[in-house]
Coordinates of C-alpha atoms and ligand atoms in Angstrom, one line a residue:
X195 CA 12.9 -17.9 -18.8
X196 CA 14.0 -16.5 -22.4
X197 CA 16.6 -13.7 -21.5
X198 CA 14.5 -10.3 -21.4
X199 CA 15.6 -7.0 -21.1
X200 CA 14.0 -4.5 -18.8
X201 CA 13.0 -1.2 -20.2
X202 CA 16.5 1.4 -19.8
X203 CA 13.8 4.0 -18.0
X204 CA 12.2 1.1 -15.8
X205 CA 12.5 2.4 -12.0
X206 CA 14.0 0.4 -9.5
X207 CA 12.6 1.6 -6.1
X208 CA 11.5 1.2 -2.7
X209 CA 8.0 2.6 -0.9
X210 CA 7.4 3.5 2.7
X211 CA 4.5 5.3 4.5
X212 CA 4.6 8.4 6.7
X213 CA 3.2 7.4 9.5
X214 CA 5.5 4.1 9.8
X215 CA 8.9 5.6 9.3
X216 CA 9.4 9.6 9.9
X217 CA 8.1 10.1 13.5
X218 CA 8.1 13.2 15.0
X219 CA 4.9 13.1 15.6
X220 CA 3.9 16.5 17.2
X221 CA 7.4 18.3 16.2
X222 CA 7.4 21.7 14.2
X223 CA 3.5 22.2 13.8
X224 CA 2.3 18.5 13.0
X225 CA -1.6 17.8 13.7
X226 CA -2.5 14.4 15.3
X227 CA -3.6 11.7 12.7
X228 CA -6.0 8.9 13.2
X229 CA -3.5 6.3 14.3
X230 CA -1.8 9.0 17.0
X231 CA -4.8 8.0 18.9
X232 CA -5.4 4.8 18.2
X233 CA -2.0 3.4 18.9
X234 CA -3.0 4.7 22.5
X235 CA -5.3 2.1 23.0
X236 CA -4.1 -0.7 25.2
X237 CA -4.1 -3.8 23.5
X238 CA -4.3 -2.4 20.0
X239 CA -1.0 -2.3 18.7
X240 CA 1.8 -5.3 19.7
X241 CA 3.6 -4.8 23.0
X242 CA 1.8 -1.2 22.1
X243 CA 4.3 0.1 19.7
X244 CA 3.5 3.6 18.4
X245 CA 4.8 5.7 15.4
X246 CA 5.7 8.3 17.8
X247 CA 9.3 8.2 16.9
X248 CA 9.2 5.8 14.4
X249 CA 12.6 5.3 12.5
X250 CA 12.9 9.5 13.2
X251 CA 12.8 9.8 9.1
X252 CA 11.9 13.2 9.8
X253 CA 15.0 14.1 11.2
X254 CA 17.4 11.6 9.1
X255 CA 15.9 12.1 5.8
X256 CA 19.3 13.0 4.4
X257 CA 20.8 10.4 5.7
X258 CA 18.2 7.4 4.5
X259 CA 18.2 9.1 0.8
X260 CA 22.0 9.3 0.5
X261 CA 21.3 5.4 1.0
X262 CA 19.3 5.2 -1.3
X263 CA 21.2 7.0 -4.3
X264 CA 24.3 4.6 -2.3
X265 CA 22.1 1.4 -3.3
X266 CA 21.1 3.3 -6.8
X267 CA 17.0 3.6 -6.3
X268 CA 15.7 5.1 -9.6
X269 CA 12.5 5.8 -7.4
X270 CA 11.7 6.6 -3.8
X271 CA 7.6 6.0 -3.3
X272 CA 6.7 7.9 0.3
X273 CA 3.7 9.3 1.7
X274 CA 2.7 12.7 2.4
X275 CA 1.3 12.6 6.1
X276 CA -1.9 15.2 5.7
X277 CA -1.9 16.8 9.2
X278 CA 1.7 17.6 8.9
X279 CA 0.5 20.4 5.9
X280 CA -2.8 20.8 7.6
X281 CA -2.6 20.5 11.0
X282 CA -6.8 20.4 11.1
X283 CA -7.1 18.7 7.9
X284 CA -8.4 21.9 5.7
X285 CA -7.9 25.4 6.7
X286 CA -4.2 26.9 7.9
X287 CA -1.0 26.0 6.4
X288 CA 1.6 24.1 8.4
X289 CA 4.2 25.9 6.2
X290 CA 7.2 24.1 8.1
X291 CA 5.0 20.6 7.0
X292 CA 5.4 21.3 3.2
X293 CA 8.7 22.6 3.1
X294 CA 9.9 19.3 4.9
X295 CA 8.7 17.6 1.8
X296 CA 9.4 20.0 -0.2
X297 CA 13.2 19.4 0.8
X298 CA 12.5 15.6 0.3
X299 CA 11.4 15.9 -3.0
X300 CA 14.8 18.2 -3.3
X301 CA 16.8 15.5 -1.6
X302 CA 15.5 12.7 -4.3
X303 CA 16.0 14.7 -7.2
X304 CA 19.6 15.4 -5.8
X305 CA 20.6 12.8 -6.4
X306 CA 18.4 11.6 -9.7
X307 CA 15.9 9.5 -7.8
X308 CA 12.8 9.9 -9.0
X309 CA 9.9 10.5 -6.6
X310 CA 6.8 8.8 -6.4
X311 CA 4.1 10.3 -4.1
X312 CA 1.2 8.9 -2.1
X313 CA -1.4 11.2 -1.1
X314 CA -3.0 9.2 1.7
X315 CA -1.4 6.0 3.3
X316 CA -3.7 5.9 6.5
X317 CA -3.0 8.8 8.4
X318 CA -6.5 10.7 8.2
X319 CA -6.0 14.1 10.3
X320 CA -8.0 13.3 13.8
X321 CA -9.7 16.7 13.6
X322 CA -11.8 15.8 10.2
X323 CA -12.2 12.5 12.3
X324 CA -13.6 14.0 15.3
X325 CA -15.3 16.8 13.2
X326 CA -17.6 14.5 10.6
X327 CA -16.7 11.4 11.4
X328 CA -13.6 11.2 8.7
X329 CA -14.3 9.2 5.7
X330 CA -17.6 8.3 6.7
X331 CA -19.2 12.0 5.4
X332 CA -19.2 12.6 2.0
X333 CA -17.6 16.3 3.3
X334 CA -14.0 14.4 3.2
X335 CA -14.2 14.2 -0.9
X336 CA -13.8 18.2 -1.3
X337 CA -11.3 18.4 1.8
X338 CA -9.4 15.2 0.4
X339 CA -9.2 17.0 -2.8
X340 CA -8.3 20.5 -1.7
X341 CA -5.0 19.1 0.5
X342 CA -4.0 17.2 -2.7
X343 CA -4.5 19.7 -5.3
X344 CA -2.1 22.7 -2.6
X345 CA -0.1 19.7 -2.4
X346 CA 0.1 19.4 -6.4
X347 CA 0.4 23.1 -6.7
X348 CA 3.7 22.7 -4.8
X349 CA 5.3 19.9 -5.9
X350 CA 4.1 19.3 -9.2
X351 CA 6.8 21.2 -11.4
X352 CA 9.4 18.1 -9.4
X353 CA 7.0 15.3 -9.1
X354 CA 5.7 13.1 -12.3
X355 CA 4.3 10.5 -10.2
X356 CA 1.1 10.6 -8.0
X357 CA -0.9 7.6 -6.2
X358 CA -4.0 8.7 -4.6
X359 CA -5.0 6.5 -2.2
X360 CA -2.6 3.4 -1.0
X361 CA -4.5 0.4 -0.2
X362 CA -8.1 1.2 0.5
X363 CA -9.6 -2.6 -0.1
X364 CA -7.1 -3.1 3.5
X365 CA -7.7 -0.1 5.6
X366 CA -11.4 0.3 5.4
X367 CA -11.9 -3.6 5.8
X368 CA -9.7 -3.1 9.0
X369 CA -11.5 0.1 10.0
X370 CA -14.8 -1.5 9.4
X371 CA -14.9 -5.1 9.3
X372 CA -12.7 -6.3 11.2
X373 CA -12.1 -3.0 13.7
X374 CA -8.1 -3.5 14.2
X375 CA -7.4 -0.2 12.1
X376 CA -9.2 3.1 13.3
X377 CA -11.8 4.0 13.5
X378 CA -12.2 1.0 15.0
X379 CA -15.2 -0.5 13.8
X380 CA -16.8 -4.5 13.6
X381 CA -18.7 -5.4 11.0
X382 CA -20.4 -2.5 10.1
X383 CA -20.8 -3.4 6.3
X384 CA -23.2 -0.3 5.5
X385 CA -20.6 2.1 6.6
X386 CA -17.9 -0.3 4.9
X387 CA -19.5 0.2 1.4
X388 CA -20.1 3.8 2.1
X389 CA -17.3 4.4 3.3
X390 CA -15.3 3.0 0.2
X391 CA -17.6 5.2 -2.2
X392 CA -16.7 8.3 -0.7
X393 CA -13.0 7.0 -1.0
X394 CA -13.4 6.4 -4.5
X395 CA -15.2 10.0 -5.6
X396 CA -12.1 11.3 -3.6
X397 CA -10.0 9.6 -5.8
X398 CA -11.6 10.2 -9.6
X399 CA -11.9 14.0 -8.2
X400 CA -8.8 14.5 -8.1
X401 CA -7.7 12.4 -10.7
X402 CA -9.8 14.9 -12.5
X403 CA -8.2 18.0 -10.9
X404 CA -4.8 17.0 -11.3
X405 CA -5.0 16.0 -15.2
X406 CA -7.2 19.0 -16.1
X407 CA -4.0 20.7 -14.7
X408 CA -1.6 18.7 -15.8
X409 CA -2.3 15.9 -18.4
X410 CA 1.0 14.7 -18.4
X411 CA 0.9 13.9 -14.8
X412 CA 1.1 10.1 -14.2
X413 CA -1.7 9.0 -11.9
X414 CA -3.4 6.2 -10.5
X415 CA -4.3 4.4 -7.2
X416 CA -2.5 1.8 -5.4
X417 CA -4.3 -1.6 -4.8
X418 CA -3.4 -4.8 -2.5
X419 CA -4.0 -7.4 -4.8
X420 CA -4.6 -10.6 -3.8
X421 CA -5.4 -12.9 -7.1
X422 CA -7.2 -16.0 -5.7
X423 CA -7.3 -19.9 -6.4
X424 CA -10.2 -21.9 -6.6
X425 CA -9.3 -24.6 -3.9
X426 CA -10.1 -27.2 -6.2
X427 CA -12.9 -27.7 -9.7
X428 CA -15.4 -28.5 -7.7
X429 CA -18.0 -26.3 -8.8
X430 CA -19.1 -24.1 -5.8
X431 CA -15.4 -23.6 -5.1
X432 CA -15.0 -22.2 -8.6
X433 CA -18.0 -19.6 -7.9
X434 CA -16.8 -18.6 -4.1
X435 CA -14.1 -17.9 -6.3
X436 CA -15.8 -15.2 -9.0
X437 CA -17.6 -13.9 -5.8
X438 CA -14.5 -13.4 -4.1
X439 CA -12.7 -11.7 -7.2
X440 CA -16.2 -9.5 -7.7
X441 CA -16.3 -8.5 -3.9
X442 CA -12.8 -8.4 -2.8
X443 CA -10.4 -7.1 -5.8
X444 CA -12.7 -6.4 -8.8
X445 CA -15.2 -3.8 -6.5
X446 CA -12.3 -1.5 -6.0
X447 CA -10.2 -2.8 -9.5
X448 CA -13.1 -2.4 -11.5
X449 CA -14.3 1.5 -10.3
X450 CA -10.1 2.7 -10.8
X451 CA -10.4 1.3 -14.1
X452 CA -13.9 0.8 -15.5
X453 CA -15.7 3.3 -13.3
X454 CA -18.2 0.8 -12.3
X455 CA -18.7 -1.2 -9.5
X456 CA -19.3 -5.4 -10.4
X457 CA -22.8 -6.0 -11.2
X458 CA -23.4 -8.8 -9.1
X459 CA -21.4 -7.8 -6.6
X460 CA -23.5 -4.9 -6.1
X461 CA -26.9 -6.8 -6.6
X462 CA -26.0 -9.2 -3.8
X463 CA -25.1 -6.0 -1.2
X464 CA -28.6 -4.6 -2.8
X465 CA -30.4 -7.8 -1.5
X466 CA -28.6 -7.6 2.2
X467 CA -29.7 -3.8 2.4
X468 CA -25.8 -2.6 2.2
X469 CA -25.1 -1.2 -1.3
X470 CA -23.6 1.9 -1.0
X471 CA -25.5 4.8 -2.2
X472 CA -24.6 6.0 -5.9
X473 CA -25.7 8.5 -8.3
X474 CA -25.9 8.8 -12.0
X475 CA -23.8 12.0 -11.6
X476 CA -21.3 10.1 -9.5
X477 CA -20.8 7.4 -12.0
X478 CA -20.4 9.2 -14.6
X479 CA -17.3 11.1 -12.1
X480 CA -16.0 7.6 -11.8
X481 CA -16.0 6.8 -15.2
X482 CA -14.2 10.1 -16.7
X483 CA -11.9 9.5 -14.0
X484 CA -10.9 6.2 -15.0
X485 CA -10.4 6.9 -18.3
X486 CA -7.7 9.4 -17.2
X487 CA -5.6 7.1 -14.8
X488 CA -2.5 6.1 -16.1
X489 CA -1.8 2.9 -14.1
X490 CA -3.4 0.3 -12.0
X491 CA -0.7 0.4 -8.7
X492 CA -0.3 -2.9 -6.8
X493 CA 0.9 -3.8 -3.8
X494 CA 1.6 -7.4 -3.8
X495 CA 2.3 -9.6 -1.1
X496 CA 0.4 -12.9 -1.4
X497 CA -2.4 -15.1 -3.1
X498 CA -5.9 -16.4 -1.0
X499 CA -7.3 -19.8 -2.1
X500 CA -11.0 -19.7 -2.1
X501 CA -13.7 -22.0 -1.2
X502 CA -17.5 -22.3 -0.7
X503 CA -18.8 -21.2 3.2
X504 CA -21.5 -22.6 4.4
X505 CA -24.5 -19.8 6.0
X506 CA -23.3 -20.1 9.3
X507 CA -19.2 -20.6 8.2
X508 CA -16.5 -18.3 9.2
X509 CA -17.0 -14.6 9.4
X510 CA -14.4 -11.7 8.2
X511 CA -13.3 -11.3 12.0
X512 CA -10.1 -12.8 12.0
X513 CA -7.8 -13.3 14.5
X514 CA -4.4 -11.9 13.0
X515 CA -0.8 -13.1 13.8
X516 CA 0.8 -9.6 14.9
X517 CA 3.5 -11.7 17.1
X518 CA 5.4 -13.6 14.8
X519 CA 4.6 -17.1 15.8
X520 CA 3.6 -19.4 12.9
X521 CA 0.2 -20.3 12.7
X522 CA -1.8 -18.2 15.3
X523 CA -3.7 -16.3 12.1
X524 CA -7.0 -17.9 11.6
X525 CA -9.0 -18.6 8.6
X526 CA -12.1 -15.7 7.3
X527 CA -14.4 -15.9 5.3
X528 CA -18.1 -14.5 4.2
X529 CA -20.6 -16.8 5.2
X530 CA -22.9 -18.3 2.3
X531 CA -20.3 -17.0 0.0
X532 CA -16.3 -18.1 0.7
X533 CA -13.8 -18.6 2.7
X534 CA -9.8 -18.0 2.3
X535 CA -8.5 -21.6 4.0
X536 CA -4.6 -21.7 3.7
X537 CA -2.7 -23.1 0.5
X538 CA -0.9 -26.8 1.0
X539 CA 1.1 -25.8 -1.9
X540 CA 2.8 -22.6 -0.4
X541 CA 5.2 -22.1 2.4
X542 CA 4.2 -19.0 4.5
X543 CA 6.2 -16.3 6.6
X544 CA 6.0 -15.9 10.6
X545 CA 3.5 -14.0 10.3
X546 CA 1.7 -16.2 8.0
X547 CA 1.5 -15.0 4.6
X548 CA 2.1 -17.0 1.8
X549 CA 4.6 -16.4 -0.3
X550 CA 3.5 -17.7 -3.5
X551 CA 6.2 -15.2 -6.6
X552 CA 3.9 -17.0 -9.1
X553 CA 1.2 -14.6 -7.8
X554 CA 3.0 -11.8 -8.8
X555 CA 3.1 -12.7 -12.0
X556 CA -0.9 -13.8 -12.4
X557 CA -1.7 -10.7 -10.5
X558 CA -0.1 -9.0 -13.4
X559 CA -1.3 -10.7 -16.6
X560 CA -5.0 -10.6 -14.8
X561 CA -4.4 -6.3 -14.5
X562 CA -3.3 -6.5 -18.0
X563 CA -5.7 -8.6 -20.1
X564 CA -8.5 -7.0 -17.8
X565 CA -7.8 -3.4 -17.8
X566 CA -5.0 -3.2 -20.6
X567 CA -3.3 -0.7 -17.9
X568 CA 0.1 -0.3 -17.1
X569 CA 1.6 -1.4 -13.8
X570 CA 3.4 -0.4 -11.2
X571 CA 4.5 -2.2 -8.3
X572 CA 4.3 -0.1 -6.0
X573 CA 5.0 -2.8 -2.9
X574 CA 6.0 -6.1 -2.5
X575 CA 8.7 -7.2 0.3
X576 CA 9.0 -9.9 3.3
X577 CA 8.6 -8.9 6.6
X578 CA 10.8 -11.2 8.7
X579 CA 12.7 -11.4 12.1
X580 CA 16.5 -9.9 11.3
X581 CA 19.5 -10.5 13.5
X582 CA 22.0 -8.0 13.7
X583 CA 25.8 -9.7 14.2
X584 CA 29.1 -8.2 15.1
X585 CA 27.1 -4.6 15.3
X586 CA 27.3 -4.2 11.5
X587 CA 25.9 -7.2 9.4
X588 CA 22.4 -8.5 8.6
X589 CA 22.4 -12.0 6.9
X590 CA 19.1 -11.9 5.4
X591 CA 19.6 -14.7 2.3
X592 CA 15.6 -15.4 2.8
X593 CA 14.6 -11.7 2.0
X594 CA 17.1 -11.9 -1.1
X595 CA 15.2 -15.3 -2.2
X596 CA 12.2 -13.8 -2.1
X597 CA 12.8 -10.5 -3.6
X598 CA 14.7 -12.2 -6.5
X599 CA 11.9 -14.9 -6.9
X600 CA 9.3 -12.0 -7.4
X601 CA 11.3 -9.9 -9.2
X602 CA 12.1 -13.2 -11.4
X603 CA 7.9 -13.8 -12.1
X604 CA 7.6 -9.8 -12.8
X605 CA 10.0 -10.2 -15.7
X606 CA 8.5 -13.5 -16.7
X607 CA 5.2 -11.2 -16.7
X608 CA 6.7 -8.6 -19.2
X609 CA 7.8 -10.6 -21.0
X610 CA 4.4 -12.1 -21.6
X611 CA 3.4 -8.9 -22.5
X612 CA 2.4 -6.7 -19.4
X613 CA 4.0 -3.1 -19.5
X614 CA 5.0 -2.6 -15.8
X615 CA 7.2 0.9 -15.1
X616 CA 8.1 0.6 -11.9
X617 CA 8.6 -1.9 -8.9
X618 CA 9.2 -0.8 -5.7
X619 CA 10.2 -3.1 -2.8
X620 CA 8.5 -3.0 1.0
X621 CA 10.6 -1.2 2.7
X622 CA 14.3 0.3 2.3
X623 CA 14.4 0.9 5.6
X624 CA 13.1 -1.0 8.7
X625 CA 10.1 0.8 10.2
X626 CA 6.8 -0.1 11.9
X627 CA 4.8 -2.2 10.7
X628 CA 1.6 -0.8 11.9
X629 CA 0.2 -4.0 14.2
X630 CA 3.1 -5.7 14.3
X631 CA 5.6 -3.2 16.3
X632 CA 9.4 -3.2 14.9
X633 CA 10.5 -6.6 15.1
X634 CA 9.0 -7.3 11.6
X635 CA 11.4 -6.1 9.5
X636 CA 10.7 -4.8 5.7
X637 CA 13.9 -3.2 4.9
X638 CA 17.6 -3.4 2.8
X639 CA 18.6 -0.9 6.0
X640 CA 18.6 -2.5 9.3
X641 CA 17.4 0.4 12.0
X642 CA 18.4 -0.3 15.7
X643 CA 15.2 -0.1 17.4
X644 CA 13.1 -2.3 19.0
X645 CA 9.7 -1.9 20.6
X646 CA 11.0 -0.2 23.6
X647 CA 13.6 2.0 21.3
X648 CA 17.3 2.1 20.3
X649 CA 19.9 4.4 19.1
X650 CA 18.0 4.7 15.5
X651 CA 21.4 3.6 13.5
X652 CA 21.1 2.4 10.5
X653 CA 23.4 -0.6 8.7
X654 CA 23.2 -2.1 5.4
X655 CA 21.9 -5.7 5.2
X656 CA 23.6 -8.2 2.8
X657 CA 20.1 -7.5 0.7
X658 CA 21.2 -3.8 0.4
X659 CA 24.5 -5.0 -1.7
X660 CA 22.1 -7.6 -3.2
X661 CA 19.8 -4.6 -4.2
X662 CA 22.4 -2.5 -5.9
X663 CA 23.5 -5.4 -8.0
X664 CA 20.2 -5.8 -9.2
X665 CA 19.7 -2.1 -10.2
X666 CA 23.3 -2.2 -11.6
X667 CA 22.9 -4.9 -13.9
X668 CA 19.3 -3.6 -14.6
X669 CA 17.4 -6.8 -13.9
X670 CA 20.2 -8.9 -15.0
X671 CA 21.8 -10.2 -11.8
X672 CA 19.5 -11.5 -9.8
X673 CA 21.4 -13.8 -7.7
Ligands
LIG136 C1 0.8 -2.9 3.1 C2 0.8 -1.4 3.5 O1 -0.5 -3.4 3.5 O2 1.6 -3.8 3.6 C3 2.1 -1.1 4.3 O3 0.7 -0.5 2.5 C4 2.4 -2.2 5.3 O4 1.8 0.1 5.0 C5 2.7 -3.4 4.4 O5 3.4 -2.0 6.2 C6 3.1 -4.7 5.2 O6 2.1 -4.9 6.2 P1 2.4 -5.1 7.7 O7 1.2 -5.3 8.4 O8 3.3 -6.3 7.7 O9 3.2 -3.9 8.1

C-alpha cells in the first residue's frame, strides 16, 4: 500500500457490552434484563455460563479505564445496560444506575478518552418483556425513546458519540429465527419482520429526539456487516447473492440510511404473508431520520459466500459452534433463495468464522459508494483460546495478525476514499461471550476467569503492548 496517514483526530478504541463484562447483576438497585433469565435455562448457554459476575466491570471500572488510558485508547465504546437506570424499564429512577455511568463517563474523560455510547446491546429490561412482550409491541418505541432521551439529558453535555441500537440484524435473527437469543423464538418470521420495524422506528425516533436537541450530536446505529461472495458466475449464484445482500444487510442498511426498506425484498415477504406492517407516516419517520444520522456503525467480523438453495435446501436453523472445536457449525440458508456454504479460500477461527481482512475493506467501500456515509468501526476482534504462562504473559501473535491485517485493509479503504472516524477493537478486556462462556477470549487484557470463576485479575497480553504501539505511531506501526 502507498504510505497513508490516518486522520490526527481518528480514534483508536475498543467496544464492549454491558451485559458481557460489568456483572453485578442485581447489586445497588439493578432490574433483571432479558438474558438474566435466559442464561437460567439449562442447555442455553455453554457449560451454562451466566453474566452474573461477569468480569465484575462494575466494581473495577477504574481499574480496566486506567488500562485503557495505559494502552492510549482515544475512545472507549460501552453499553448502557437499561434496567440498571430503570429497574422496570420506564417509570422510577435507579439513581445509583446512572451515577455509575455517570462516573464512567468521568473516568474516560479523565483521562482524555473519548466515550462512545450504546444505548441498547441486548439487555431488554425483563419487566417490559413480561409486560408486552418486549420488542414485539409497538409500546417499546416510546419507552425505548424516553430511557434514551433521560439518558441524553444526563450525559450529553460529556458524550459526543451515540449508537442506538448495536447489532439488530444478529439479535432478533437469534431471538426469532433461530431461538438461541431470548426470547427464544424458531422461525417465527412474522414476528421477525415486526419485530425489526418497531426496532427501527425506535431508532429514527430518537435519532430525531436527540438532533432536535442537539444537532451536533454524532449519531447512528451499529450494524454486523457481513459483505457476501457470489460462490462462483454462475448465474443463480450471482442472484442468491442480490437476494441475500437485499434481505440480510441492505433491509436494515438501507432503512438507517435511505429510510426505506429494499423493494424486492419487501415484495418477496409480501408474497409469503410476512412483510411487516408500515405506514406512510412511519416512512416518512424513517426517512427524516436517516437523513440526520451521521454514520453507518459496523461491526465486522467476517464475509458469507452465497449460493442458490434449492425449495426444500437448508433452513436458517443452524447448529452453532459455542465450544470451540473446528467445524461443528453447520451451513444455513433460506430455502428457494441462498445458502451461506463455507469459503475454500479463507482460513476460519475455532469457532468457525472466517477471517477474511479483505472484507473489511469491501465492507467499507460498499458503505461508502452506497450511502456516501462516514464509518465507524465500531467492532471487529478474534475471539480465540488464550493461555496464560508464568502467571503474567499471554502470547497471543494470532490476535496481533489479525488485528494488524484488518486494521492494514481499513487504511487501504481510506485511502481509497472512505472517511472512517473511528475503529474500535472486540474487546479490551476478556469477557463473556454471550453463548460461548469465557474461554473465548476478545481482549488486549487477559481476565482470570473461567466458566466456573477465578480471582478476576487482569494482565496485559503481548497484544496490549502491540496495541499501544499502534495508537503511538497513529497507524504507523503495525507490526
Ligand atoms: C458481536 C456482538 O456480535 O460480536 C458482541 O456485538 C459479541 O456482543 C461479538 O460478543 C462476538 O460474538 P461472540 O458470539 O463471539 O461473543
Amino acid at each position: 500500500m502507498e504510505s497513508f496517514n490516518m486522520p490526527d483526530d481518528f480514534l483508536w478504541g475498543s467496544a464492549s457490552a454491558a451485559y458481557q463484562i460489568e456483572g453485578a447483576h442485581d447489586v445497588d438497585g439493578k432490574g433483571a434484563s432479558v438474558w438474566d433469565e435466559f442464561v437460567k435455562i439449562p442447555g442455553k448457554t455453554f457449560k451454562g455460563t451466566t453474566g452474573e459476575v461477569a468480569v465484575d466491570h462494575y466494581h473495577r471500572f477504574k481499574e480496566d479505564i486506567a488500562l485503557m488510558a495505559e494502552l492510549g485508547m482515544k475512545t472507549y465504546r460501552f453499553s448502557i445496560a437499561w434496567s440498571r437506570v430503570f429497574p422496570n424499564g420506564k417509570g422510577d429512577v435507579n439513581p445509583l444506575g446512572i451515577h455509575f455511568y455517570e462516573d464512567l463517563v468521568d473516568e474516560c474523560l479523565k483521562y482524555g478518552i473519548e466515550p462512545m455510547i450504546t444505548l441498547y446491546h441486548w439487555d431488554l429490561p425483563l419487566a417490559l418483556e413480561k409486560a408486552y412482550g418486549g420488542w414485539e409491541s409497538p409500546q417499546i418505541i416510546d419507552d425505548f425513546v424516553a430511557y434514551a432521551l433521560f439518558i441524553f439529558e444526563h450525559l450529553r453535555s460529556k458524550v459526543k458519540y451515540w449508537i442506538t441500537i448495536n447489532e439488530q440484524n444478529i439479535f432478533t435473527s437469534l431471538g426469532w429465527l433461530t431461538g438461541i437469543h431470548p426470547p427464544g423464538k424458531i422461525d417465527e418470521q412474522k414476528s421477525f419482520y415486526q419485530v425489526n420495524h418497531h426496532i427501527f422506528l425506535a431508532h429514527a425516533k430518537t435519532v430525531m429526539a436527540f438532533k432536535k436537541i442537539d444537532p451536533e450530536v454524532k449519531i447512528g446505529a451499529s450494524f454486523a456487516y457481513s459483505p457476501s461472495y457470489a460462490m462462483d458466475c454462475d448465474p443463480e449464484n450471482a442472484m442468491s447473492k442480490m437476494d441475500f445482500d437485499n434481505l440480510r444487510n441492505y433491509w436494515w442498511m438501507d432503512v438507517y440510511a435511505y429510510g426505506r426498506y429494499p423493494k424486492t425484498a419487501f415484495s418477496y415477504l409480501e408474497k409469503k404473508g410476512i412483510a411487516p406492517v408500515v405506514t406512510t407516516d412511519e416512512i416518512e419517520m424513517l426517512k427524516r431520520a436517516a437523513s440526520l444520522i451521521d454514520f453507518m456503525g459496523v461491526n465486522y467480523y467476517q464475509t458469507t459466500v452465497t449460493e442458490a438453495n434449492p425449495l426444500d435446501g437448508v433452513g436458517p436453523n443452524i447448529k452453532m459452534n459455542t465450544t470451540g472445536k473446528k467445524g461443528s457449525s453447520s451451513v444455513s440458508g433460506l430455502p428457494g433463495i441462498y445458502k451461506t456454504p463455507s469459503n475454500p479460500y479463507l482460513s476460519t477461527t475455532d469457532w468457525d468464522w472466517t477471517i477474511d481482512p479483505l472484507g473489511l475493506r469491501y465492507a467499507c467501500k460498499e458503505i461508502t459508494s452506497r450511502y456516501n456515509l462516514p464509518i465507524i468501526i465500531s467492532e471487529n476482534g478474534l475471539g480465540a483460546f488464550d493461555t496464560l504462562q508464568d502467571e503474567k504473559t499471554i502470547h497471543d501473535d494470532y490476535r496481533i495478525t489479525y488485528l494488524s491485517a484488518h486494521i492494514q485493509e481499513m487504511m487501504k479503504a481510506m485511502s481509497e476514499g472512505c472517511e472512517v472516524w473511528a475503529y474500535c477493537t472486540w474487546s479490551f478486556t476478556d469477557l463473556l461471550s454471550w453463548l460461548n462462556g469465557y474461554q473465548k477470549r476478545y481482549g488486549f487484557v487477559y481476565v482470570d476467569r473461567d466458566e466456573a470463576g477465578g480471582s478476576l485479575d487482569r494482565v496485559k497480553k503481548d497484544s496490549f503492548y502491540w496495541y499501544q504501539k499502534v495508537i503511538q505511531s497513529n497507524g504507523k506501526n503495525l507490526m
